[in-house]
PDB file of C-alpha atoms in Angstrom:
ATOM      1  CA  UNK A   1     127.472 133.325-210.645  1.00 46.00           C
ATOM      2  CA  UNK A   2     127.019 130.433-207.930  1.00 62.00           C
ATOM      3  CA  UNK A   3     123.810 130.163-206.601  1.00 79.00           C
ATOM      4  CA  UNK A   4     121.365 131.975-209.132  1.00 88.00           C
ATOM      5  CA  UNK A   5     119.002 129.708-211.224  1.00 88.00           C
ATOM      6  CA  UNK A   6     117.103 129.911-214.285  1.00 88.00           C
ATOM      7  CA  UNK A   7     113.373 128.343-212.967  1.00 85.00           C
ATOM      8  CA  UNK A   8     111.217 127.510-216.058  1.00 84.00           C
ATOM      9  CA  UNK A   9     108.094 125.539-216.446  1.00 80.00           C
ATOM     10  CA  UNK A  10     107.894 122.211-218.545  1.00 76.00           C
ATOM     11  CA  UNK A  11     106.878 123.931-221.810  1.00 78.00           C
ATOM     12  CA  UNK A  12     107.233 122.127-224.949  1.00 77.00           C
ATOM     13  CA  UNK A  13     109.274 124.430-226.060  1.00 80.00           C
ATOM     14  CA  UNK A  14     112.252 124.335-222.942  1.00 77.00           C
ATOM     15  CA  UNK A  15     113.470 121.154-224.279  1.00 78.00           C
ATOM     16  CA  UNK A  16     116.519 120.674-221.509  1.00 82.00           C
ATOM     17  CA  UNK A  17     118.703 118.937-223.645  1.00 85.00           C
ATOM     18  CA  UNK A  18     118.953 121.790-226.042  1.00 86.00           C
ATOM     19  CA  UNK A  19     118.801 124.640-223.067  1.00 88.00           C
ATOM     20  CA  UNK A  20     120.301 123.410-220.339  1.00 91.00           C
ATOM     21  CA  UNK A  21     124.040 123.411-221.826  1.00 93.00           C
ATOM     22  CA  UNK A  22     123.121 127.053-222.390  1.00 92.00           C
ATOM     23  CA  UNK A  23     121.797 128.092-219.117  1.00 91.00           C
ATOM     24  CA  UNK A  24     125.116 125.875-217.469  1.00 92.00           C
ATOM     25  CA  UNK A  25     127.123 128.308-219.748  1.00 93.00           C
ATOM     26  CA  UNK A  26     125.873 131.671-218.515  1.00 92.00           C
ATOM     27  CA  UNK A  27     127.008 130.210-215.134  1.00 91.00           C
ATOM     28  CA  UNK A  28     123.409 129.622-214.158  1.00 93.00           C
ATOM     29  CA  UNK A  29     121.935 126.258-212.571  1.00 92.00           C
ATOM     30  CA  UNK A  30     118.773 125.508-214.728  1.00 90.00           C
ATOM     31  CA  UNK A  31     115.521 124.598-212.381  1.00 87.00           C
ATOM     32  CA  UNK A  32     112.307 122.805-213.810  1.00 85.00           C
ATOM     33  CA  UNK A  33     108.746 122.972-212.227  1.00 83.00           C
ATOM     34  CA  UNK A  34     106.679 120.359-211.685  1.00 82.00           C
ATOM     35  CA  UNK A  35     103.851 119.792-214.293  1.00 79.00           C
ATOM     36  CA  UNK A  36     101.080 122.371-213.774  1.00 79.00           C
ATOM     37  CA  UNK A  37     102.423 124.102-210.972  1.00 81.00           C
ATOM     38  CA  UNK A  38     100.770 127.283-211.101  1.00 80.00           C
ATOM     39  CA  UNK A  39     101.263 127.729-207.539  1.00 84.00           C
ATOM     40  CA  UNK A  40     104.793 127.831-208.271  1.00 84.00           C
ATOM     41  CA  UNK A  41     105.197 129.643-211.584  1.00 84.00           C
ATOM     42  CA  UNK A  42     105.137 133.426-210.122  1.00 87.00           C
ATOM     43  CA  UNK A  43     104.697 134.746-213.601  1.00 88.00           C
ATOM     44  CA  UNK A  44     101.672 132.959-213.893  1.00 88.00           C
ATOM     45  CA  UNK A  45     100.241 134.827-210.620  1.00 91.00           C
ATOM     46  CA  UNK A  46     101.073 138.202-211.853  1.00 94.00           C
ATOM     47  CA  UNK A  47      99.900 137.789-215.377  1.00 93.00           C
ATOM     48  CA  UNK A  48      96.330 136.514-213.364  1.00 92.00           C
ATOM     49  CA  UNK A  49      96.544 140.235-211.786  1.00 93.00           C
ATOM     50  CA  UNK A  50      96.698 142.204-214.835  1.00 95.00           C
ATOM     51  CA  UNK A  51      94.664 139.812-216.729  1.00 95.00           C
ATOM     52  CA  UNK A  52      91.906 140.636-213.865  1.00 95.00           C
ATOM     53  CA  UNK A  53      92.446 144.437-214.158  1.00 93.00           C
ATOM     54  CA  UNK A  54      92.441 144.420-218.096  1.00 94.00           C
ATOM     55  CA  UNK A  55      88.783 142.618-217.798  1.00 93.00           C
ATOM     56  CA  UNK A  56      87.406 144.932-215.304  1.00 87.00           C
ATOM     57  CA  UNK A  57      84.752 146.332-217.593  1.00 87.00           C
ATOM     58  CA  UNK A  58      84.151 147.302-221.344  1.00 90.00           C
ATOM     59  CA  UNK A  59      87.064 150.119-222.787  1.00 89.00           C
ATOM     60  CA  UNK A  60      85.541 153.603-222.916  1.00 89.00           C
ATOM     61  CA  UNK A  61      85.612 156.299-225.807  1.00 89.00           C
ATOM     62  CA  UNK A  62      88.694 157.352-224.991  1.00 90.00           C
ATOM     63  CA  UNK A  63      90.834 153.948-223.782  1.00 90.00           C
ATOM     64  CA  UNK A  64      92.190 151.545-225.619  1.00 94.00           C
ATOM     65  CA  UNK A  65      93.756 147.870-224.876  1.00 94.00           C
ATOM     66  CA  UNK A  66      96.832 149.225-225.044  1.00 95.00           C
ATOM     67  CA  UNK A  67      96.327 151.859-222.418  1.00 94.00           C
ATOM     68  CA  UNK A  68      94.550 149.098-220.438  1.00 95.00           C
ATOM     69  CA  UNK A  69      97.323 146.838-220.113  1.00 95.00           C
ATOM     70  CA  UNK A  70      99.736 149.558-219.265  1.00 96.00           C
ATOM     71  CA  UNK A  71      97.902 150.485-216.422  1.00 94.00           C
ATOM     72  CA  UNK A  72      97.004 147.222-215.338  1.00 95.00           C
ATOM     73  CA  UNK A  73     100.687 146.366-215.594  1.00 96.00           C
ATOM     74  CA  UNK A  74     101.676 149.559-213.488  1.00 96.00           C
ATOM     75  CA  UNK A  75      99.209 148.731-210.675  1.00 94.00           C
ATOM     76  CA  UNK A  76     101.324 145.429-209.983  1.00 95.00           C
ATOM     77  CA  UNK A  77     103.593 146.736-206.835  1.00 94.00           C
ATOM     78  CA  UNK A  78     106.813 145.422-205.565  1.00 95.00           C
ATOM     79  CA  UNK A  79     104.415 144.203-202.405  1.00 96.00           C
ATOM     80  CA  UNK A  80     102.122 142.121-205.101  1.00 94.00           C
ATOM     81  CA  UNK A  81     105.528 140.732-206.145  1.00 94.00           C
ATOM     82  CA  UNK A  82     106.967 140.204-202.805  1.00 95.00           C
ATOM     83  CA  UNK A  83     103.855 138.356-202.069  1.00 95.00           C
ATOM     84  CA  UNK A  84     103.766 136.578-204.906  1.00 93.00           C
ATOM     85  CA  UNK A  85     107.409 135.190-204.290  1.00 91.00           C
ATOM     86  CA  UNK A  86     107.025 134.508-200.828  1.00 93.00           C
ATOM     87  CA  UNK A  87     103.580 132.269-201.755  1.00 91.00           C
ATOM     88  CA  UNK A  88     105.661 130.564-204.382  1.00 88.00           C
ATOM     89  CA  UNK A  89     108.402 129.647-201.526  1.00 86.00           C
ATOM     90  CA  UNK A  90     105.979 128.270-199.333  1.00 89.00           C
ATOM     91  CA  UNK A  91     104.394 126.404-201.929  1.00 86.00           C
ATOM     92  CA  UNK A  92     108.236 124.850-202.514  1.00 78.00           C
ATOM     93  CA  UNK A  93     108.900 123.532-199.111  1.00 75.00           C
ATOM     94  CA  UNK A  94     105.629 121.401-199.555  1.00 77.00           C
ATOM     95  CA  UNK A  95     106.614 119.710-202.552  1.00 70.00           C
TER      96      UNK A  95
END
């Protein structure tokens, strides 16, 4: 699998000692953000989309979180992700 990486952020829990020898073994080439680099973390971005559609306004009668989330999660298109990615890129080649 040459040329596919494993990007992660520098949570306490991604420890690279313990990971990395995993990631290597899958074949993958493990890749570590900068220190609060939401700008580059494209997770982050989308989870700031739903989060913003999920707050939108108080649940009615009939709605629940649940249903909420789903639909916030379903209103994220491929073009929010495209865009997403292709901010995150640009946001690489000025670090």
């Amino acid at each position: 699998m040459k040329g596919y990486f494993i990007i992660t952020d520098n949570a306490p829990i991604h420890v690279p000692e313990m990971i990395d020898p995993i990631i290597m073994k899958q074949g993958y080439t493990p890749v570590y953000l900068p220190p609060y680099s939401p700008k580059l973390n494209t997770i982050k971005q989308v989870w700031a989309i739903i989060k913003a559609k999920v707050k939108r306004g108080k649940l009615s009668d009939v709605e629940t979180l649940t249903t909420r989330i789903i639909e916030a999660s379903e209103a994220v298109t491929m073009v929010h992700l495209q865009n997403i990615i292709q901010y995150s890129v640009n946001q690489f080649e000025k670090c």
